[in-house]
Short mmCIF file of C-alpha atoms in Angstrom, two decimals:
data_model
loop_
_atom_site.label_atom_id
_atom_site.label_comp_id
_atom_site.label_asym_id
_atom_site.label_seq_id
_atom_site.Cartn_x
_atom_site.Cartn_y
_atom_site.Cartn_z
CA GLU A 1 116.78 22.15 116.21
CA ARG A 2 120.55 21.84 115.97
CA ARG A 3 120.46 19.01 118.54
CA GLN A 4 123.46 20.28 120.50
CA ARG A 5 123.92 19.66 124.22
CA LEU A 6 124.75 22.53 126.54
CA LYS A 7 126.98 21.98 129.58
CA CYS A 8 125.72 23.90 132.60
CA SER A 9 126.34 24.50 136.32
CA HIS A 10 123.73 25.73 138.80
CA TYR A 11 125.01 27.25 142.06
CA MET A 12 122.43 27.24 144.85
CA PRO A 13 122.50 29.12 148.19
CA VAL A 14 122.66 26.93 151.31
CA LEU A 15 119.95 27.69 153.86
CA GLU A 16 120.98 27.62 157.52
CA GLY A 17 119.27 27.82 160.90
CA ASN A 18 115.50 27.34 160.99
CA ARG A 19 115.31 27.27 157.19
CA ALA A 20 117.85 24.45 156.77
CA GLY A 21 116.52 21.65 154.64
CA GLN A 22 113.55 23.63 153.35
CA THR A 23 112.69 23.52 149.67
CA THR A 24 112.80 27.07 148.37
CA LYS A 25 112.50 28.66 144.96
CA PHE A 26 115.41 31.07 144.68
CA PRO A 27 115.64 33.95 142.23
CA CYS A 28 118.26 33.12 139.63
CA VAL A 29 120.81 35.05 137.55
CA VAL A 30 121.85 33.41 134.30
CA TYR A 31 125.41 34.36 133.36
CA CYS A 32 126.17 34.67 129.62
CA HIS A 33 129.89 34.67 128.78
CA GLY A 34 131.78 36.42 125.97
CA ASN A 35 132.95 35.08 122.61
CA CYS A 36 136.18 33.54 123.96
CA GLY A 37 134.85 32.71 127.41
CA SER A 38 133.02 29.90 129.16
CA ARG A 39 130.87 29.32 132.26
CA VAL A 40 134.06 29.59 134.37
CA ASP A 41 133.74 33.36 133.91
CA ALA A 42 130.69 33.29 136.20
CA SER A 43 132.99 32.86 139.22
CA ASP A 44 132.88 36.63 139.68
CA CYS A 45 129.14 36.36 140.36
CA LEU A 46 129.18 33.78 143.12
CA ASP A 47 130.50 35.78 146.07
CA LEU A 48 128.23 38.66 145.07
CA LEU A 49 124.91 36.87 144.55
CA LEU A 50 124.87 33.69 146.64
CA PRO A 51 124.98 35.59 150.00
CA GLN A 52 121.82 37.41 148.84
CA ASN A 53 120.09 34.04 148.34
CA ILE A 54 120.22 34.45 144.57
CA SER A 55 121.25 31.34 142.67
CA VAL A 56 123.63 31.54 139.70
CA PHE A 57 123.20 29.47 136.55
CA ALA A 58 126.23 29.37 134.23
CA PHE A 59 126.47 27.54 130.92
CA ASP A 60 128.74 27.19 127.91
CA PHE A 61 127.21 28.55 124.72
CA SER A 62 127.22 26.06 121.85
CA GLY A 63 130.67 26.09 120.28
CA SER A 64 132.26 27.20 123.57
CA GLY A 65 133.64 25.41 126.62
CA LEU A 66 132.43 21.82 126.91
CA SER A 67 129.16 22.27 125.02
CA ASP A 68 128.55 20.72 121.62
CA GLY A 69 129.31 22.67 118.47
CA GLU A 70 132.40 23.85 116.63
CA THR A 71 131.69 27.54 116.03
CA ILE A 72 129.98 30.55 117.58
CA SER A 73 127.72 33.07 115.83
CA LEU A 74 128.21 36.08 118.15
CA GLY A 75 124.55 36.16 119.09
CA TYR A 76 122.49 34.67 116.28
CA TYR A 77 122.35 31.05 117.51
CA GLU A 78 123.39 31.96 121.05
CA GLN A 79 119.97 33.53 121.64
CA GLU A 80 118.39 30.11 121.04
CA ASP A 81 120.83 28.61 123.57
CA LEU A 82 119.77 31.19 126.14
CA MET A 83 116.07 30.67 125.43
CA ALA A 84 116.59 26.93 125.98
CA VAL A 85 118.29 27.59 129.34
CA ILE A 86 115.53 29.96 130.49
CA ASN A 87 112.83 27.47 129.54
CA PHE A 88 114.72 24.68 131.32
CA LEU A 89 114.95 26.73 134.53
CA ARG A 90 111.26 27.59 134.49
CA SER A 91 110.32 23.95 134.10
CA SER A 92 112.72 22.85 136.87
CA GLY A 93 110.65 24.25 139.74
CA LEU A 94 113.81 25.51 141.47
CA VAL A 95 113.77 29.21 140.52
CA SER A 96 111.38 32.12 140.85
CA ARG A 97 112.35 35.31 139.03
CA ILE A 98 115.11 35.18 136.42
CA GLY A 99 117.70 37.84 135.62
CA LEU A 100 120.47 37.93 133.00
CA TRP A 101 124.10 39.02 133.33
CA GLY A 102 125.90 39.19 130.00
CA ARG A 103 129.42 40.11 128.99
CA SER A 104 130.22 41.22 125.42
CA MET A 105 128.67 38.56 123.15
CA GLY A 106 126.60 37.38 126.12
CA ALA A 107 125.32 40.92 126.70
CA ALA A 108 124.32 41.32 123.06
CA THR A 109 122.60 37.92 123.19
CA SER A 110 120.70 39.00 126.31
CA VAL A 111 119.28 42.02 124.49
CA LEU A 112 118.13 39.83 121.59
CA VAL A 113 116.40 37.45 124.02
CA ALA A 114 114.87 40.22 126.15
CA ALA A 115 113.09 41.52 123.06
CA ARG A 116 111.42 38.09 122.77
CA ASP A 117 110.77 37.37 126.48
CA PRO A 118 109.41 40.35 128.47
CA SER A 119 108.99 38.25 131.65
CA ILE A 120 112.72 38.42 132.45
CA ALA A 121 113.10 40.45 135.65
CA GLY A 122 116.16 42.50 134.64
CA MET A 123 119.59 42.27 133.08
CA VAL A 124 123.14 43.59 133.42
CA LEU A 125 124.79 44.32 130.07
CA ASP A 126 128.59 44.62 130.26
CA SER A 127 130.31 45.72 127.02
CA ALA A 128 127.40 44.92 124.70
CA PHE A 129 127.79 45.73 121.02
CA SER A 130 124.97 47.45 119.13
CA SER A 131 125.69 45.94 115.70
CA LEU A 132 127.95 43.06 114.66
CA THR A 133 128.76 44.60 111.28
CA GLN A 134 129.68 47.89 112.98
CA VAL A 135 132.15 46.06 115.23
CA MET A 136 133.68 44.40 112.17
CA TYR A 137 134.13 47.73 110.38
CA GLU A 138 135.73 49.28 113.46
CA LEU A 139 138.14 46.36 113.93
CA ALA A 140 139.09 46.52 110.27
CA ASN A 141 139.71 50.26 110.50
CA GLN A 142 142.00 49.68 113.49
CA TYR A 143 143.90 47.13 111.44
CA MET A 144 144.20 49.59 108.55
CA LYS A 145 146.11 51.98 110.79
CA GLN A 146 148.83 49.35 111.18
CA VAL A 147 148.83 47.94 107.65
CA LYS A 148 148.79 50.32 104.69
CA VAL A 149 146.12 49.03 102.33
CA PRO A 150 143.30 50.73 100.45
CA LYS A 151 140.22 51.28 102.58
CA MET A 152 138.16 49.92 99.72
CA LEU A 153 139.42 46.52 100.76
CA ILE A 154 137.34 46.73 103.97
CA ASN A 155 134.00 46.78 102.15
CA GLY A 156 135.09 44.00 99.83
CA ALA A 157 136.44 41.82 102.64
CA ILE A 158 133.31 42.23 104.75
CA SER A 159 131.14 41.44 101.73
CA VAL A 160 133.13 38.25 101.21
CA LEU A 161 132.89 37.45 104.92
CA ARG A 162 129.13 37.99 104.92
CA LYS A 163 128.63 35.63 101.99
CA SER A 164 130.97 33.07 103.53
CA VAL A 165 129.04 33.14 106.83
CA GLN A 166 125.75 32.85 104.97
CA LYS A 167 127.07 29.80 103.15
CA LYS A 168 128.82 28.04 106.04
CA GLY A 169 126.87 29.28 109.07
CA ASN A 170 123.40 29.67 107.53
CA PHE A 171 122.81 33.12 108.96
CA ASP A 172 123.31 36.76 107.98
CA ILE A 173 125.68 38.82 110.14
CA ARG A 174 123.40 41.82 109.59
CA ASP A 175 120.70 40.04 111.58
CA VAL A 176 122.85 40.25 114.73
CA ASN A 177 121.69 43.75 115.58
CA PRO A 178 120.91 44.33 119.28
CA GLU A 179 120.29 48.03 118.61
CA GLU A 180 117.15 47.23 116.63
CA ALA A 181 116.03 44.76 119.31
CA SER A 182 116.51 47.34 122.10
CA ASP A 183 113.41 49.22 120.94
CA LYS A 184 111.36 46.16 121.92
CA CYS A 185 112.91 45.73 125.40
CA PHE A 186 110.93 47.02 128.38
CA ILE A 187 112.58 45.24 131.33
CA PRO A 188 115.02 47.05 133.70
CA ALA A 189 118.60 47.11 132.44
CA LEU A 190 121.98 48.22 133.78
CA PHE A 191 124.48 49.05 131.04
CA ALA A 192 128.22 49.08 131.75
CA HIS A 193 131.29 49.72 129.60
CA ALA A 194 135.01 50.40 130.03
CA ASP A 195 136.18 53.75 128.66
CA GLY A 196 139.35 52.22 127.20
CA ASP A 197 137.66 49.32 125.41
CA ASP A 198 139.30 49.05 121.97
CA PHE A 199 137.47 45.86 120.94
CA VAL A 200 133.85 46.92 121.40
CA LEU A 201 134.04 50.71 121.59
CA ALA A 202 132.15 52.46 124.39
CA HIS A 203 129.76 54.20 122.02
CA HIS A 204 128.01 50.85 121.41
CA SER A 205 126.61 50.78 124.95
CA LYS A 206 125.68 54.46 124.70
CA HIS A 207 123.71 53.84 121.50
CA LEU A 208 121.93 50.87 123.07
CA TYR A 209 121.19 52.91 126.19
CA GLU A 210 119.70 55.76 124.16
CA ARG A 211 117.40 53.47 122.17
CA TYR A 212 116.45 51.15 125.04
CA SER A 213 112.76 51.38 125.86
CA GLY A 214 112.73 50.06 129.44
CA ASP A 215 113.97 51.43 132.77
CA LYS A 216 117.72 51.87 132.40
CA ASN A 217 120.94 53.13 133.87
CA ILE A 218 124.51 53.21 132.60
CA ILE A 219 127.88 53.24 134.34
CA THR A 220 131.38 53.62 132.92
CA PHE A 221 134.78 52.86 134.40
CA GLY A 222 138.44 52.68 133.46
CA GLY A 223 140.12 49.72 131.80
CA ASP A 224 139.61 47.83 128.56
CA HIS A 225 137.40 45.06 127.22
CA ASN A 226 138.92 42.30 129.35
CA SER A 227 140.01 44.28 132.42
CA PRO A 228 138.88 43.09 135.86
CA ARG A 229 135.87 45.21 136.81
CA PRO A 230 136.17 47.70 139.71
CA ALA A 231 134.49 47.19 143.07
CA PHE A 232 131.82 49.85 142.49
CA PHE A 233 130.70 47.97 139.38
CA PHE A 234 129.96 44.86 141.45
CA ASP A 235 128.28 47.03 144.11
CA SER A 236 126.01 48.48 141.43
CA VAL A 237 125.23 45.02 140.05
CA GLY A 238 124.45 43.66 143.52
CA ILE A 239 122.03 46.52 144.26
CA PHE A 240 120.42 46.17 140.83
CA PHE A 241 119.70 42.45 141.17
CA HIS A 242 118.52 42.92 144.78
CA ASN A 243 115.95 45.43 143.53
CA VAL A 244 114.66 43.48 140.51
CA LEU A 245 114.82 39.95 141.98
CA ILE A 246 114.14 40.38 145.71
CA GLU A 247 112.47 43.73 146.37
CA ASN A 248 109.97 43.03 143.58
CA ALA A 249 109.47 39.38 144.58
CA GLU A 250 106.01 40.09 145.97
CA LEU A 251 104.86 40.77 142.41
CA GLU A 252 105.70 37.22 141.39
CA ALA A 253 102.42 35.78 142.70
CA SER A 254 100.32 38.25 140.72
CA GLU A 255 102.18 37.72 137.47
CA ALA A 256 100.72 35.52 134.75
CA PRO A 257 102.51 32.21 134.13
CA PRO A 258 105.48 32.78 131.80
CA PRO A 259 105.08 31.51 128.23
CA ALA A 260 106.51 28.09 127.45
CA TYR A 261 108.85 27.90 124.51
CA ALA A 262 108.82 24.11 124.25
CA ALA A 263 105.62 22.10 123.90
CA ASP A 264 106.99 19.04 125.70
CA LEU A 265 108.65 19.92 129.00
CA ASN A 266 109.80 16.32 129.43
CA GLN A 267 112.31 16.94 126.64
CA PRO A 268 115.11 19.54 126.66
CA PRO A 269 113.83 22.83 125.15
CA MET A 270 114.96 23.54 121.59
CA ASN A 271 116.20 19.93 121.52
CA GLN A 272 119.15 20.92 123.70
CA ALA A 273 119.91 19.13 126.94
CA ALA A 274 121.06 20.92 130.06
CA SER A 275 122.75 19.30 133.04
CA PRO A 276 120.57 18.64 136.10
CA PRO A 277 119.76 22.00 137.73
CA THR A 278 121.38 21.05 141.03
CA ALA A 279 124.65 19.97 139.45
CA GLN A 280 127.65 21.55 141.11
CA ALA A 281 131.05 22.17 139.60
CA PRO A 282 133.42 22.56 142.58
CA GLU A 283 136.39 23.11 140.32
CA LEU A 284 134.88 26.41 139.22
CA HIS A 285 135.43 27.81 142.71
CA GLN A 286 139.18 27.77 142.08
CA VAL A 287 139.72 30.22 139.24
CA ARG A 288 142.20 32.95 138.50
CA LEU A 289 140.34 36.24 138.35
CA THR A 290 143.24 38.22 136.90
CA PRO A 291 145.92 37.14 134.41
CA PRO A 292 149.50 36.62 135.62
CA LYS A 293 151.86 39.51 134.99
CA GLU A 294 153.82 37.62 132.34
CA VAL A 295 150.71 37.13 130.19
CA PRO A 296 150.67 39.73 127.36
CA ASN A 297 147.68 41.97 126.77
CA ASN A 298 144.68 40.39 125.07
CA ALA A 299 145.97 36.88 125.78
CA TRP A 300 142.76 36.08 127.65
CA GLY A 301 139.12 37.07 127.38
CA ASP A 302 137.58 38.12 124.08
CA SER A 303 139.84 38.08 121.05
CA HIS A 304 141.06 41.39 119.64
CA SER A 305 142.68 39.71 116.65
CA LEU A 306 141.42 40.73 113.24
CA ALA A 307 142.47 37.27 112.10
CA ALA A 308 139.86 35.83 114.47
CA ALA A 309 137.17 38.12 113.09
CA PHE A 310 138.08 37.09 109.55
CA ALA A 311 138.57 33.40 110.35
CA PRO A 312 136.04 32.23 107.73
CA LEU A 313 138.31 33.80 105.11
CA GLY A 314 141.34 31.87 106.32
CA GLY A 315 142.71 34.63 108.57
CA ALA A 316 143.60 38.29 108.16
CA PRO A 317 145.48 39.53 105.08
CA GLY A 318 149.24 39.18 105.13
CA GLU A 319 151.71 42.04 105.12
CA GLY A 320 155.24 42.72 104.03
CA GLU A 321 158.25 43.54 106.18
CA ASP A 322 157.58 47.28 105.91
CA GLY A 323 154.02 46.95 107.21
CA VAL A 324 152.54 47.27 103.72
CA MET A 325 150.32 44.48 102.49
CA ASP A 326 152.39 42.48 100.00
CA SER A 327 151.41 41.89 96.40
CA GLU A 328 150.65 38.18 96.76
CA ALA A 329 148.32 38.81 99.72
CA LEU A 330 146.42 41.44 97.76
CA GLN A 331 146.15 39.12 94.78
CA SER A 332 144.88 36.35 97.02
CA SER A 333 142.24 38.67 98.49
CA LEU A 334 141.18 39.74 95.02
CA ARG A 335 140.85 36.13 93.87
CA GLU A 336 138.72 35.28 96.92
CA MET A 337 136.49 38.29 96.28
CA GLU A 338 136.10 37.36 92.63
CA ALA A 339 135.18 33.79 93.58
CA GLU A 340 132.54 34.93 96.09
CA LEU A 341 131.18 38.10 94.46
CA GLY A 342 131.96 37.56 90.77
CA PRO A 343 134.39 39.49 88.51
CA SER A 344 131.80 42.14 87.62
CA ASP A 345 130.96 43.10 91.23
CA PRO A 346 131.64 46.84 91.78
CA ASN A 347 133.86 46.11 94.80
CA VAL A 348 135.96 43.66 92.76
CA VAL A 349 136.24 46.04 89.79
CA GLU A 350 137.25 48.95 92.01
CA LEU A 351 139.76 46.88 93.97
CA ARG A 352 141.35 45.56 90.75
CA LYS A 353 141.72 49.15 89.56
CA MET A 354 143.26 50.25 92.85
CA LEU A 355 145.64 47.31 92.90
CA ARG A 356 147.10 48.36 89.55
CA GLU A 357 147.87 51.76 91.07
CA TYR A 358 148.97 50.30 94.39
CA HIS A 359 151.55 47.94 92.85
CA PRO A 360 152.66 49.69 89.65
CA ALA A 361 156.02 47.87 89.62
CA SER A 362 156.41 45.24 86.92
CA PRO A 363 154.17 42.44 88.15
CA SER A 364 154.79 38.79 87.61
CA SER A 365 152.87 36.97 84.95
CA ALA A 366 150.54 35.61 87.64
CA THR A 367 149.91 39.13 88.93
CA ALA A 368 149.26 40.37 85.44
CA ASP A 369 146.75 37.62 84.89
CA VAL A 370 144.84 38.66 88.02
CA LEU A 371 144.94 42.40 87.50
CA ASN A 372 144.44 42.51 83.72
CA VAL A 373 141.53 40.22 83.04
CA PRO A 374 140.15 42.48 80.24
CA ALA A 375 143.62 42.59 78.61
CA MET A 376 143.82 38.80 78.65
CA GLU A 377 140.43 38.54 76.96
CA SER A 378 141.58 41.05 74.31
CA ARG A 379 144.75 39.04 73.55
CA GLU A 380 142.69 35.86 73.22
CA LYS A 381 140.46 37.58 70.64
CA GLU A 382 143.51 38.78 68.67
CA LYS A 383 144.92 35.23 68.56
CA LYS A 384 141.65 33.90 67.22
#
């Protein structure tokens, strides 16, 4: 319905020997990248899956890579992108069983889609988050350890962010909740998470694993959110997809036809166009799998910046030279909260009260105007 085009690449195995030139339906793994990634990230899958005669379909979510769109929604609209891709593949006649491999945002999106489409053969979920709002609270708490501000500001800021997203993005961040969707998932799943992940904490995958209704397994390993994955992770993924896509292939003939999500298969599903399924992107074979040594931590992969999480508010709050949030930044946050929530909102009232205590030094006239709204009204009445 958003009429955005998705850029895609479909990597197909090459048959040799007696099977050369034959038309074959290959099982397919759809790779779903993270919030700061693109289909280039699927390069890790090629050497693992193509030798097993499993095709790989990679695409840029709307708002990422070369696809249409300016913003991402961390799963809310991305699930419609993934549904469009799955429907496109089923109508192409080039694939048999379909599996999903998601990383971070892509893993969370896969869970949301799996709850709606039980015919997916299986999925690998690397660093999935269980709740978007929970991730936001945890990132904000990490930021609070570095910048000394009242914790009450977290609730107020997230309330402002939620209303801003509802207004500009037309969705509620509370609706991006893979943990609730996991109860409705019955397909095989392999969960994976790095122990040192400080962006999406490891307990998110554990909570999803505990609530997941289908066949499941979970593996953990060292590293952080964006670390290159160890060899045994790829071994586990290769075995998993071999089991759900190839070993169970004989069940394909007895399965009922999968449901169609678009009435007219001559048009791109969900009004989104995908590239021809046989399109190749040779440039994707030449990618750097690990960052150069001179690149600082978190300079690639998903963003750890609180400013990125609070982008709809114009960035993260500012701070003074001593690491304490300065008065003007606090005033600015208060004004934004008042504009979004209203001056009588409990969060605004409490924050105004805390700001008076937090900056007791003689404030400027502008500060006094912000922090002493009732006093201003009283002076106006006395003048009258």
